[in-house]
Amino acid sequence: MNPRVIGTVRSHLVSREQCPKYGDASMPPVWIELAPDFEPAATDLQVGDSILVLTWMHQGDQSVLRCHPQGNRELPMRGIFSTRSPDRPTPIGLHAVRILGREGLRLKVHPLEVIDGTPVIDIKPDNTPCPAQTEFSSLVNPDTGQAILTAGRDGWQRGLFAGFNGNVSIRQGERVVITATGSAKGHLSPKDLAVVDLSTGTPVSSVRASSEIAVHLEVYRNQPRAKAIVHTHPPKLLALSLRGEGPLLDLPLFEGRVFADKLTRVPAHRPGTVELAQAVGQASRDFEAVFMDNHGLVCWGDSMIQALGLSEELESLAGIAMTR
């Protein structure tokens, strides 16, 4: 039995193949056209409201009980109830969106990743407390979350982060908690934390992870001792690298020898690429600090304090080297 339809989605997406697996912040907004009969029910919906939209995924295969997550056949099959596949016994979609505009019974919402013509079967207020209200979400261990927030603030105060650059993560079992894309490291809050599956890279939370998530995943996969990672853009170390004068930290100091031995360098690769991630991951097998030419520094440790502390030591030595 099909449910009662209250409206229809009008979207730029016209096929299942075009739909992202999760609501993507980079997508354009779409419209929901409500049927006239339901005008009284929609009276109090306003621009800015967070709502839950339930859709009837009419092109879903209701006979499917197991699938490859995200349609990736390289991943093992899972029971359909542990996935977001549109193919399921009762093909109901649940989407957390915000109303960006309203024209009568037309609601402009974002992000909604269904195809044009998808029936809407219900709308509810999203009363789920956001992480900022309940501190950290149920996906993030409070100690893990606080360690990341503190590292972002401390690194920013020491000049290792500027504006929105860099990223910080901690391994939490078989998941990785990492700063969100576009987050200011000196002013992080719980809502700036994303959670990703370590083995597959699949998002576990609705928060979008840093664009450098692949680097973090490759380090954790290649270096089992890594529990925390700090990726900074240290200005002194970057400036020193641009001089092109031999090794980065060739100093006749005890500390220089100790910490320089922890550092290696990889050639320049475009940020966010598989090539960069793989280069850093492989280098992390033998070194605790990896300098990425024309980009920045990645340090790992068995704790956030160790990873951030190593970043600070190397930047301090770079400052000394700059004055020679």
PDB file of C-alpha atoms in Angstrom:
ATOM      1  CA  MET A   1       0.000   0.000   0.000  1.00  0.00           C
ATOM      2  CA  ASN A   2       1.394   3.381  -1.011  1.00  0.00           C
ATOM      3  CA  PRO A   3       1.209   6.215   1.540  1.00  0.00           C
ATOM      4  CA  ARG A   4      -0.743   9.406   1.011  1.00  0.00           C
ATOM      5  CA  VAL A   5       1.273  11.949  -1.000  1.00  0.00           C
ATOM      6  CA  ILE A   6       1.297  15.549   0.261  1.00  0.00           C
ATOM      7  CA  GLY A   7       3.633  17.068  -2.315  1.00  0.00           C
ATOM      8  CA  THR A   8       6.297  16.597  -4.970  1.00  0.00           C
ATOM      9  CA  VAL A   9      10.002  17.436  -5.177  1.00  0.00           C
ATOM     10  CA  ARG A  10      11.124  19.641  -8.080  1.00  0.00           C
ATOM     11  CA  SER A  11      14.836  19.019  -8.490  1.00  0.00           C
ATOM     12  CA  HIS A  12      17.716  19.447 -10.922  1.00  0.00           C
ATOM     13  CA  LEU A  13      18.462  15.734 -10.396  1.00  0.00           C
ATOM     14  CA  VAL A  14      16.686  13.664 -13.037  1.00  0.00           C
ATOM     15  CA  SER A  15      18.149  10.171 -12.513  1.00  0.00           C
ATOM     16  CA  ARG A  16      19.257   7.983  -9.617  1.00  0.00           C
ATOM     17  CA  GLU A  17      22.811   8.025 -10.961  1.00  0.00           C
ATOM     18  CA  GLN A  18      23.004  11.791 -10.441  1.00  0.00           C
ATOM     19  CA  CYS A  19      21.999  11.624  -6.779  1.00  0.00           C
ATOM     20  CA  PRO A  20      24.720  11.889  -4.141  1.00  0.00           C
ATOM     21  CA  LYS A  21      24.649   9.307  -1.367  1.00  0.00           C
ATOM     22  CA  TYR A  22      24.098  11.979   1.283  1.00  0.00           C
ATOM     23  CA  GLY A  23      22.771  15.521   1.297  1.00  0.00           C
ATOM     24  CA  ASP A  24      25.688  17.526  -0.105  1.00  0.00           C
ATOM     25  CA  ALA A  25      26.173  21.150   0.964  1.00  0.00           C
ATOM     26  CA  SER A  26      27.512  21.981  -2.503  1.00  0.00           C
ATOM     27  CA  MET A  27      24.221  21.022  -4.162  1.00  0.00           C
ATOM     28  CA  PRO A  28      21.802  23.742  -5.261  1.00  0.00           C
ATOM     29  CA  PRO A  29      18.533  23.985  -3.295  1.00  0.00           C
ATOM     30  CA  VAL A  30      15.411  22.230  -4.574  1.00  0.00           C
ATOM     31  CA  TRP A  31      11.706  22.949  -4.266  1.00  0.00           C
ATOM     32  CA  ILE A  32       8.897  21.011  -2.634  1.00  0.00           C
ATOM     33  CA  GLU A  33       5.474  21.713  -4.122  1.00  0.00           C
ATOM     34  CA  LEU A  34       2.735  20.936  -1.601  1.00  0.00           C
ATOM     35  CA  ALA A  35      -0.749  19.934  -2.703  1.00  0.00           C
ATOM     36  CA  PRO A  36      -3.444  22.616  -2.104  1.00  0.00           C
ATOM     37  CA  ASP A  37      -5.348  20.343   0.275  1.00  0.00           C
ATOM     38  CA  PHE A  38      -2.498  20.629   2.773  1.00  0.00           C
ATOM     39  CA  GLU A  39      -2.254  24.436   2.917  1.00  0.00           C
ATOM     40  CA  PRO A  40      -3.600  24.536   6.527  1.00  0.00           C
ATOM     41  CA  ALA A  41      -0.967  22.006   7.612  1.00  0.00           C
ATOM     42  CA  ALA A  42       1.850  24.156   6.194  1.00  0.00           C
ATOM     43  CA  THR A  43       0.703  27.494   7.652  1.00  0.00           C
ATOM     44  CA  ASP A  44       3.409  27.729  10.303  1.00  0.00           C
ATOM     45  CA  LEU A  45       6.412  26.653   8.217  1.00  0.00           C
ATOM     46  CA  GLN A  46       8.840  29.548   7.918  1.00  0.00           C
ATOM     47  CA  VAL A  47      12.108  30.373   6.196  1.00  0.00           C
ATOM     48  CA  GLY A  48      14.958  29.247   8.424  1.00  0.00           C
ATOM     49  CA  ASP A  49      13.065  26.312   9.944  1.00  0.00           C
ATOM     50  CA  SER A  50      14.851  22.959  10.186  1.00  0.00           C
ATOM     51  CA  ILE A  51      12.512  20.202   9.086  1.00  0.00           C
ATOM     52  CA  LEU A  52      12.520  16.467   8.410  1.00  0.00           C
ATOM     53  CA  VAL A  53      11.168  15.593   4.973  1.00  0.00           C
ATOM     54  CA  LEU A  54       9.898  12.061   4.418  1.00  0.00           C
ATOM     55  CA  THR A  55       9.854  10.953   0.789  1.00  0.00           C
ATOM     56  CA  TRP A  56       8.548   7.890  -1.012  1.00  0.00           C
ATOM     57  CA  MET A  57      11.477   6.680  -3.124  1.00  0.00           C
ATOM     58  CA  HIS A  58       9.257   5.479  -5.916  1.00  0.00           C
ATOM     59  CA  GLN A  59      12.036   4.067  -8.082  1.00  0.00           C
ATOM     60  CA  GLY A  60      13.353   1.879  -5.267  1.00  0.00           C
ATOM     61  CA  ASP A  61      13.359  -1.915  -5.560  1.00  0.00           C
ATOM     62  CA  GLN A  62      11.264  -3.176  -2.657  1.00  0.00           C
ATOM     63  CA  SER A  63      12.579  -6.738  -3.003  1.00  0.00           C
ATOM     64  CA  VAL A  64      16.146  -5.825  -1.964  1.00  0.00           C
ATOM     65  CA  LEU A  65      17.240  -6.937   1.525  1.00  0.00           C
ATOM     66  CA  ARG A  66      21.049  -6.668   1.217  1.00  0.00           C
ATOM     67  CA  CYS A  67      23.286  -4.373  -0.813  1.00  0.00           C
ATOM     68  CA  HIS A  68      26.793  -3.055  -1.317  1.00  0.00           C
ATOM     69  CA  PRO A  69      27.017   0.262   0.628  1.00  0.00           C
ATOM     70  CA  GLN A  70      26.863   3.281  -1.701  1.00  0.00           C
ATOM     71  CA  GLY A  71      26.662   0.861  -4.646  1.00  0.00           C
ATOM     72  CA  ASN A  72      30.395   0.106  -4.308  1.00  0.00           C
ATOM     73  CA  ARG A  73      30.840  -3.575  -5.149  1.00  0.00           C
ATOM     74  CA  GLU A  74      34.296  -3.560  -3.568  1.00  0.00           C
ATOM     75  CA  LEU A  75      32.616  -3.190  -0.171  1.00  0.00           C
ATOM     76  CA  PRO A  76      31.031  -6.218   1.521  1.00  0.00           C
ATOM     77  CA  MET A  77      27.257  -6.515   1.381  1.00  0.00           C
ATOM     78  CA  ARG A  78      25.254  -5.308   4.357  1.00  0.00           C
ATOM     79  CA  GLY A  79      21.672  -5.671   5.498  1.00  0.00           C
ATOM     80  CA  ILE A  80      19.536  -2.968   3.968  1.00  0.00           C
ATOM     81  CA  PHE A  81      18.457  -1.610   7.368  1.00  0.00           C
ATOM     82  CA  SER A  82      22.053  -0.535   8.087  1.00  0.00           C
ATOM     83  CA  THR A  83      22.309   1.481   4.863  1.00  0.00           C
ATOM     84  CA  ARG A  84      20.631   4.486   3.250  1.00  0.00           C
ATOM     85  CA  SER A  85      19.923   2.644   0.011  1.00  0.00           C
ATOM     86  CA  PRO A  86      16.707   3.710  -1.791  1.00  0.00           C
ATOM     87  CA  ASP A  87      16.146   0.012  -2.541  1.00  0.00           C
ATOM     88  CA  ARG A  88      14.369  -1.342   0.552  1.00  0.00           C
ATOM     89  CA  PRO A  89      11.142  -3.102   1.596  1.00  0.00           C
ATOM     90  CA  THR A  90       9.462   0.187   2.487  1.00  0.00           C
ATOM     91  CA  PRO A  91      11.236   2.884   0.441  1.00  0.00           C
ATOM     92  CA  ILE A  92      10.830   5.832   2.776  1.00  0.00           C
ATOM     93  CA  GLY A  93      13.527   8.513   2.657  1.00  0.00           C
ATOM     94  CA  LEU A  94      14.315  10.699   5.657  1.00  0.00           C
ATOM     95  CA  HIS A  95      16.027  14.027   4.985  1.00  0.00           C
ATOM     96  CA  ALA A  96      17.096  16.731   7.435  1.00  0.00           C
ATOM     97  CA  VAL A  97      16.837  20.041   5.554  1.00  0.00           C
ATOM     98  CA  ARG A  98      16.398  23.749   6.152  1.00  0.00           C
ATOM     99  CA  ILE A  99      13.775  25.957   4.509  1.00  0.00           C
ATOM    100  CA  LEU A 100      15.586  28.643   2.508  1.00  0.00           C
ATOM    101  CA  GLY A 101      12.586  30.226   0.847  1.00  0.00           C
ATOM    102  CA  ARG A 102       8.834  30.019   0.502  1.00  0.00           C
ATOM    103  CA  GLU A 103       6.418  30.975  -2.251  1.00  0.00           C
ATOM    104  CA  GLY A 104       2.913  30.022  -1.171  1.00  0.00           C
ATOM    105  CA  LEU A 105       2.870  26.238  -1.077  1.00  0.00           C
ATOM    106  CA  ARG A 106       6.343  25.956  -2.610  1.00  0.00           C
ATOM    107  CA  LEU A 107       9.189  25.399  -0.140  1.00  0.00           C
ATOM    108  CA  LYS A 108      12.791  25.953  -1.145  1.00  0.00           C
ATOM    109  CA  VAL A 109      14.893  23.488   0.888  1.00  0.00           C
ATOM    110  CA  HIS A 110      18.510  22.338   1.216  1.00  0.00           C
ATOM    111  CA  PRO A 111      20.099  19.814   1.010  1.00  0.00           C
ATOM    112  CA  LEU A 112      17.709  17.292  -0.537  1.00  0.00           C
ATOM    113  CA  GLU A 113      19.277  14.631  -2.772  1.00  0.00           C
ATOM    114  CA  VAL A 114      16.265  12.994  -4.482  1.00  0.00           C
ATOM    115  CA  ILE A 115      15.258  12.976  -8.127  1.00  0.00           C
ATOM    116  CA  ASP A 116      12.720  15.256  -9.729  1.00  0.00           C
ATOM    117  CA  GLY A 117       9.174  14.057  -9.193  1.00  0.00           C
ATOM    118  CA  THR A 118       9.827  12.201  -5.934  1.00  0.00           C
ATOM    119  CA  PRO A 119       6.640  12.127  -3.819  1.00  0.00           C
ATOM    120  CA  VAL A 120       6.726  13.748  -0.372  1.00  0.00           C
ATOM    121  CA  ILE A 121       4.683  11.868   2.235  1.00  0.00           C
ATOM    122  CA  ASP A 122       5.241  13.947   5.370  1.00  0.00           C
ATOM    123  CA  ILE A 123       7.034  16.922   6.914  1.00  0.00           C
ATOM    124  CA  LYS A 124       7.947  17.162  10.588  1.00  0.00           C
ATOM    125  CA  PRO A 125       9.875  19.707  12.670  1.00  0.00           C
ATOM    126  CA  ASP A 126      13.472  18.682  13.289  1.00  0.00           C
ATOM    127  CA  ASN A 127      13.630  18.839  17.068  1.00  0.00           C
ATOM    128  CA  THR A 128      16.847  16.847  17.285  1.00  0.00           C
ATOM    129  CA  PRO A 129      19.239  18.837  19.504  1.00  0.00           C
ATOM    130  CA  CYS A 130      22.269  19.922  17.529  1.00  0.00           C
ATOM    131  CA  PRO A 131      25.754  19.112  18.879  1.00  0.00           C
ATOM    132  CA  ALA A 132      26.201  22.703  20.004  1.00  0.00           C
ATOM    133  CA  GLN A 133      23.216  22.272  22.320  1.00  0.00           C
ATOM    134  CA  THR A 134      24.127  18.872  23.736  1.00  0.00           C
ATOM    135  CA  GLU A 135      27.877  19.371  23.546  1.00  0.00           C
ATOM    136  CA  PHE A 136      29.106  16.449  21.462  1.00  0.00           C
ATOM    137  CA  SER A 137      26.877  14.194  19.384  1.00  0.00           C
ATOM    138  CA  SER A 138      26.383  10.567  20.306  1.00  0.00           C
ATOM    139  CA  LEU A 139      28.954   9.684  17.617  1.00  0.00           C
ATOM    140  CA  VAL A 140      31.772  11.576  19.322  1.00  0.00           C
ATOM    141  CA  ASN A 141      33.349  10.591  22.620  1.00  0.00           C
ATOM    142  CA  PRO A 142      33.396  13.781  24.753  1.00  0.00           C
ATOM    143  CA  ASP A 143      37.111  13.382  25.543  1.00  0.00           C
ATOM    144  CA  THR A 144      37.881  12.993  21.843  1.00  0.00           C
ATOM    145  CA  GLY A 145      35.836  16.017  20.895  1.00  0.00           C
ATOM    146  CA  GLN A 146      37.338  18.210  23.585  1.00  0.00           C
ATOM    147  CA  ALA A 147      40.874  17.191  22.616  1.00  0.00           C
ATOM    148  CA  ILE A 148      40.255  18.301  19.030  1.00  0.00           C
ATOM    149  CA  LEU A 149      38.686  21.596  20.067  1.00  0.00           C
ATOM    150  CA  THR A 150      41.569  22.323  22.424  1.00  0.00           C
ATOM    151  CA  ALA A 151      44.197  21.431  19.814  1.00  0.00           C
ATOM    152  CA  GLY A 152      42.573  23.759  17.297  1.00  0.00           C
ATOM    153  CA  ARG A 153      42.577  26.623  19.774  1.00  0.00           C
ATOM    154  CA  ASP A 154      46.147  25.967  20.986  1.00  0.00           C
ATOM    155  CA  GLY A 155      47.520  25.583  17.459  1.00  0.00           C
ATOM    156  CA  TRP A 156      45.813  28.792  16.356  1.00  0.00           C
ATOM    157  CA  GLN A 157      47.237  30.700  19.321  1.00  0.00           C
ATOM    158  CA  ARG A 158      50.725  29.467  18.389  1.00  0.00           C
ATOM    159  CA  GLY A 159      50.342  30.542  14.769  1.00  0.00           C
ATOM    160  CA  LEU A 160      50.201  27.012  13.336  1.00  0.00           C
ATOM    161  CA  PHE A 161      46.713  27.606  11.933  1.00  0.00           C
ATOM    162  CA  ALA A 162      45.404  30.731  10.245  1.00  0.00           C
ATOM    163  CA  GLY A 163      41.817  31.358   9.283  1.00  0.00           C
ATOM    164  CA  PHE A 164      40.257  28.192   7.940  1.00  0.00           C
ATOM    165  CA  ASN A 165      43.374  26.242   6.952  1.00  0.00           C
ATOM    166  CA  GLY A 166      44.630  22.973   8.429  1.00  0.00           C
ATOM    167  CA  ASN A 167      42.737  20.124  10.065  1.00  0.00           C
ATOM    168  CA  VAL A 168      42.838  17.960  13.190  1.00  0.00           C
ATOM    169  CA  SER A 169      41.670  14.395  13.802  1.00  0.00           C
ATOM    170  CA  ILE A 170      41.622  11.565  16.319  1.00  0.00           C
ATOM    171  CA  ARG A 171      41.112   7.886  15.697  1.00  0.00           C
ATOM    172  CA  GLN A 172      38.108   6.646  17.661  1.00  0.00           C
ATOM    173  CA  GLY A 173      38.023   2.876  17.296  1.00  0.00           C
ATOM    174  CA  GLU A 174      37.258   2.117  13.660  1.00  0.00           C
ATOM    175  CA  ARG A 175      36.118   5.665  13.022  1.00  0.00           C
ATOM    176  CA  VAL A 176      37.896   8.984  12.605  1.00  0.00           C
ATOM    177  CA  VAL A 177      36.666  12.220  14.147  1.00  0.00           C
ATOM    178  CA  ILE A 178      37.955  15.187  12.143  1.00  0.00           C
ATOM    179  CA  THR A 179      37.360  18.911  11.836  1.00  0.00           C
ATOM    180  CA  ALA A 180      34.747  19.899   9.281  1.00  0.00           C
ATOM    181  CA  THR A 181      35.500  21.549   5.981  1.00  0.00           C
ATOM    182  CA  GLY A 182      35.657  25.334   6.238  1.00  0.00           C
ATOM    183  CA  SER A 183      35.981  25.375  10.039  1.00  0.00           C
ATOM    184  CA  ALA A 184      38.148  27.986  11.773  1.00  0.00           C
ATOM    185  CA  LYS A 185      40.516  26.004  13.990  1.00  0.00           C
ATOM    186  CA  GLY A 186      40.847  28.740  16.566  1.00  0.00           C
ATOM    187  CA  HIS A 187      37.092  28.917  17.079  1.00  0.00           C
ATOM    188  CA  LEU A 188      35.892  25.317  16.857  1.00  0.00           C
ATOM    189  CA  SER A 189      32.654  24.136  18.423  1.00  0.00           C
ATOM    190  CA  PRO A 190      31.145  20.633  18.659  1.00  0.00           C
ATOM    191  CA  LYS A 191      29.150  21.180  15.450  1.00  0.00           C
ATOM    192  CA  ASP A 192      32.470  21.425  13.572  1.00  0.00           C
ATOM    193  CA  LEU A 193      33.291  17.743  14.073  1.00  0.00           C
ATOM    194  CA  ALA A 194      32.678  15.147  11.365  1.00  0.00           C
ATOM    195  CA  VAL A 195      32.830  11.365  11.756  1.00  0.00           C
ATOM    196  CA  VAL A 196      34.061   9.028   9.011  1.00  0.00           C
ATOM    197  CA  ASP A 197      34.430   5.255   8.780  1.00  0.00           C
ATOM    198  CA  LEU A 198      38.150   4.403   8.809  1.00  0.00           C
ATOM    199  CA  SER A 199      38.076   1.416   6.474  1.00  0.00           C
ATOM    200  CA  THR A 200      35.761   2.776   3.786  1.00  0.00           C
ATOM    201  CA  GLY A 201      35.960   6.552   4.183  1.00  0.00           C
ATOM    202  CA  THR A 202      32.165   6.642   4.300  1.00  0.00           C
ATOM    203  CA  PRO A 203      30.647   9.591   6.213  1.00  0.00           C
ATOM    204  CA  VAL A 204      28.968   8.500   9.431  1.00  0.00           C
ATOM    205  CA  SER A 205      27.737  11.955  10.466  1.00  0.00           C
ATOM    206  CA  SER A 206      25.905  14.644   8.525  1.00  0.00           C
ATOM    207  CA  VAL A 207      28.790  17.096   9.042  1.00  0.00           C
ATOM    208  CA  ARG A 208      31.062  17.284   6.006  1.00  0.00           C
ATOM    209  CA  ALA A 209      34.666  16.284   6.771  1.00  0.00           C
ATOM    210  CA  SER A 210      37.736  18.310   5.828  1.00  0.00           C
ATOM    211  CA  SER A 211      38.785  18.067   2.197  1.00  0.00           C
ATOM    212  CA  GLU A 212      42.027  16.487   3.450  1.00  0.00           C
ATOM    213  CA  ILE A 213      40.269  13.536   5.091  1.00  0.00           C
ATOM    214  CA  ALA A 214      42.042  11.172   2.661  1.00  0.00           C
ATOM    215  CA  VAL A 215      45.448  12.131   4.107  1.00  0.00           C
ATOM    216  CA  HIS A 216      44.288  11.354   7.639  1.00  0.00           C
ATOM    217  CA  LEU A 217      42.770   8.030   6.613  1.00  0.00           C
ATOM    218  CA  GLU A 218      45.940   6.947   4.823  1.00  0.00           C
ATOM    219  CA  VAL A 219      48.118   7.796   7.824  1.00  0.00           C
ATOM    220  CA  TYR A 220      45.888   5.810  10.186  1.00  0.00           C
ATOM    221  CA  ARG A 221      45.800   2.883   7.781  1.00  0.00           C
ATOM    222  CA  ASN A 222      49.575   2.839   7.266  1.00  0.00           C
ATOM    223  CA  GLN A 223      50.657   3.647  10.833  1.00  0.00           C
ATOM    224  CA  PRO A 224      48.838   1.661  13.559  1.00  0.00           C
ATOM    225  CA  ARG A 225      50.555   3.700  16.289  1.00  0.00           C
ATOM    226  CA  ALA A 226      48.911   6.890  15.049  1.00  0.00           C
ATOM    227  CA  LYS A 227      46.009   7.918  17.291  1.00  0.00           C
ATOM    228  CA  ALA A 228      45.919  11.648  16.501  1.00  0.00           C
ATOM    229  CA  ILE A 229      46.911  13.800  13.521  1.00  0.00           C
ATOM    230  CA  VAL A 230      47.531  17.516  13.190  1.00  0.00           C
ATOM    231  CA  HIS A 231      47.846  19.081   9.741  1.00  0.00           C
ATOM    232  CA  THR A 232      49.136  22.648  10.008  1.00  0.00           C
ATOM    233  CA  HIS A 233      50.395  25.381   7.698  1.00  0.00           C
ATOM    234  CA  PRO A 234      53.345  26.565   9.835  1.00  0.00           C
ATOM    235  CA  PRO A 235      54.559  29.871   8.326  1.00  0.00           C
ATOM    236  CA  LYS A 236      58.231  29.610   9.359  1.00  0.00           C
ATOM    237  CA  LEU A 237      58.652  26.066   8.109  1.00  0.00           C
ATOM    238  CA  LEU A 238      56.890  26.966   4.863  1.00  0.00           C
ATOM    239  CA  ALA A 239      59.065  30.047   4.405  1.00  0.00           C
ATOM    240  CA  LEU A 240      62.187  27.990   5.066  1.00  0.00           C
ATOM    241  CA  SER A 241      61.139  25.437   2.465  1.00  0.00           C
ATOM    242  CA  LEU A 242      60.728  28.166  -0.151  1.00  0.00           C
ATOM    243  CA  ARG A 243      64.381  29.125   0.216  1.00  0.00           C
ATOM    244  CA  GLY A 244      65.369  25.791  -1.298  1.00  0.00           C
ATOM    245  CA  GLU A 245      68.576  25.583   0.716  1.00  0.00           C
ATOM    246  CA  GLY A 246      69.126  21.858   1.297  1.00  0.00           C
ATOM    247  CA  PRO A 247      67.517  20.001   4.216  1.00  0.00           C
ATOM    248  CA  LEU A 248      64.737  21.821   6.022  1.00  0.00           C
ATOM    249  CA  LEU A 249      66.226  21.632   9.511  1.00  0.00           C
ATOM    250  CA  ASP A 250      69.988  21.192   9.225  1.00  0.00           C
ATOM    251  CA  LEU A 251      70.910  22.648  12.622  1.00  0.00           C
ATOM    252  CA  PRO A 252      73.920  21.803  14.872  1.00  0.00           C
ATOM    253  CA  LEU A 253      71.627  21.559  17.892  1.00  0.00           C
ATOM    254  CA  PHE A 254      70.775  18.513  19.968  1.00  0.00           C
ATOM    255  CA  GLU A 255      67.071  19.244  19.559  1.00  0.00           C
ATOM    256  CA  GLY A 256      67.612  19.840  15.867  1.00  0.00           C
ATOM    257  CA  ARG A 257      69.054  16.374  15.359  1.00  0.00           C
ATOM    258  CA  VAL A 258      66.406  14.686  17.504  1.00  0.00           C
ATOM    259  CA  PHE A 259      63.404  16.256  15.843  1.00  0.00           C
ATOM    260  CA  ALA A 260      64.828  16.507  12.323  1.00  0.00           C
ATOM    261  CA  ASP A 261      65.157  12.723  12.365  1.00  0.00           C
ATOM    262  CA  LYS A 262      61.380  12.513  12.821  1.00  0.00           C
ATOM    263  CA  LEU A 263      60.754  14.639   9.700  1.00  0.00           C
ATOM    264  CA  THR A 264      60.614  13.699   6.041  1.00  0.00           C
ATOM    265  CA  ARG A 265      59.480  15.512   2.934  1.00  0.00           C
ATOM    266  CA  VAL A 266      57.212  14.528   0.041  1.00  0.00           C
ATOM    267  CA  PRO A 267      56.963  16.263  -3.352  1.00  0.00           C
ATOM    268  CA  ALA A 268      54.182  18.693  -4.098  1.00  0.00           C
ATOM    269  CA  HIS A 269      50.793  17.214  -4.966  1.00  0.00           C
ATOM    270  CA  ARG A 270      47.506  18.983  -5.353  1.00  0.00           C
ATOM    271  CA  PRO A 271      45.681  19.186  -1.981  1.00  0.00           C
ATOM    272  CA  GLY A 272      42.835  16.728  -1.614  1.00  0.00           C
ATOM    273  CA  THR A 273      44.170  14.267  -4.206  1.00  0.00           C
ATOM    274  CA  VAL A 274      44.717  10.543  -3.865  1.00  0.00           C
ATOM    275  CA  GLU A 275      48.360  11.054  -4.823  1.00  0.00           C
ATOM    276  CA  LEU A 276      48.994  13.358  -1.870  1.00  0.00           C
ATOM    277  CA  ALA A 277      47.156  11.065   0.540  1.00  0.00           C
ATOM    278  CA  GLN A 278      49.110   8.005  -0.558  1.00  0.00           C
ATOM    279  CA  ALA A 279      52.465   9.802  -0.424  1.00  0.00           C
ATOM    280  CA  VAL A 280      51.869  11.027   3.128  1.00  0.00           C
ATOM    281  CA  GLY A 281      50.464   7.676   4.239  1.00  0.00           C
ATOM    282  CA  GLN A 282      53.488   5.761   2.997  1.00  0.00           C
ATOM    283  CA  ALA A 283      55.912   8.276   4.527  1.00  0.00           C
ATOM    284  CA  SER A 284      54.163   7.993   7.886  1.00  0.00           C
ATOM    285  CA  ARG A 285      55.287   4.378   8.177  1.00  0.00           C
ATOM    286  CA  ASP A 286      58.802   5.575   9.040  1.00  0.00           C
ATOM    287  CA  PHE A 287      58.391   9.216  10.075  1.00  0.00           C
ATOM    288  CA  GLU A 288      56.187  11.000  12.611  1.00  0.00           C
ATOM    289  CA  ALA A 289      56.229  14.265  10.670  1.00  0.00           C
ATOM    290  CA  VAL A 290      55.714  14.673   6.920  1.00  0.00           C
ATOM    291  CA  PHE A 291      56.309  17.999   5.207  1.00  0.00           C
ATOM    292  CA  MET A 292      54.268  18.408   2.006  1.00  0.00           C
ATOM    293  CA  ASP A 293      56.041  20.723  -0.412  1.00  0.00           C
ATOM    294  CA  ASN A 294      54.070  23.882  -1.218  1.00  0.00           C
ATOM    295  CA  HIS A 295      51.419  22.900   1.284  1.00  0.00           C
ATOM    296  CA  GLY A 296      52.077  22.199   4.954  1.00  0.00           C
ATOM    297  CA  LEU A 297      52.982  19.762   7.696  1.00  0.00           C
ATOM    298  CA  VAL A 298      51.321  16.565   8.952  1.00  0.00           C
ATOM    299  CA  CYS A 299      52.324  15.203  12.370  1.00  0.00           C
ATOM    300  CA  TRP A 300      50.940  12.098  14.040  1.00  0.00           C
ATOM    301  CA  GLY A 301      51.257  10.833  17.590  1.00  0.00           C
ATOM    302  CA  ASP A 302      49.809   8.413  20.095  1.00  0.00           C
ATOM    303  CA  SER A 303      47.912  11.386  21.538  1.00  0.00           C
ATOM    304  CA  MET A 304      46.840  14.835  20.437  1.00  0.00           C
ATOM    305  CA  ILE A 305      49.417  16.384  22.760  1.00  0.00           C
ATOM    306  CA  GLN A 306      52.196  14.396  21.069  1.00  0.00           C
ATOM    307  CA  ALA A 307      51.061  15.331  17.548  1.00  0.00           C
ATOM    308  CA  LEU A 308      50.607  19.023  18.297  1.00  0.00           C
ATOM    309  CA  GLY A 309      53.792  19.158  20.377  1.00  0.00           C
ATOM    310  CA  LEU A 310      55.855  17.791  17.494  1.00  0.00           C
ATOM    311  CA  SER A 311      54.355  20.425  15.189  1.00  0.00           C
ATOM    312  CA  GLU A 312      55.363  23.135  17.663  1.00  0.00           C
ATOM    313  CA  GLU A 313      58.914  21.789  18.011  1.00  0.00           C
ATOM    314  CA  LEU A 314      59.481  21.736  14.251  1.00  0.00           C
ATOM    315  CA  GLU A 315      58.087  25.242  13.792  1.00  0.00           C
ATOM    316  CA  SER A 316      60.321  26.528  16.616  1.00  0.00           C
ATOM    317  CA  LEU A 317      63.390  24.973  14.971  1.00  0.00           C
ATOM    318  CA  ALA A 318      62.371  26.524  11.648  1.00  0.00           C
ATOM    319  CA  GLY A 319      62.337  29.911  13.360  1.00  0.00           C
ATOM    320  CA  ILE A 320      65.909  29.366  14.554  1.00  0.00           C
ATOM    321  CA  ALA A 321      67.014  28.235  11.112  1.00  0.00           C
ATOM    322  CA  MET A 322      65.497  31.355   9.568  1.00  0.00           C
ATOM    323  CA  THR A 323      67.760  33.601  11.664  1.00  0.00           C
ATOM    324  CA  ARG A 324      71.042  31.882  10.790  1.00  0.00           C
TER     325      ARG A 324
END
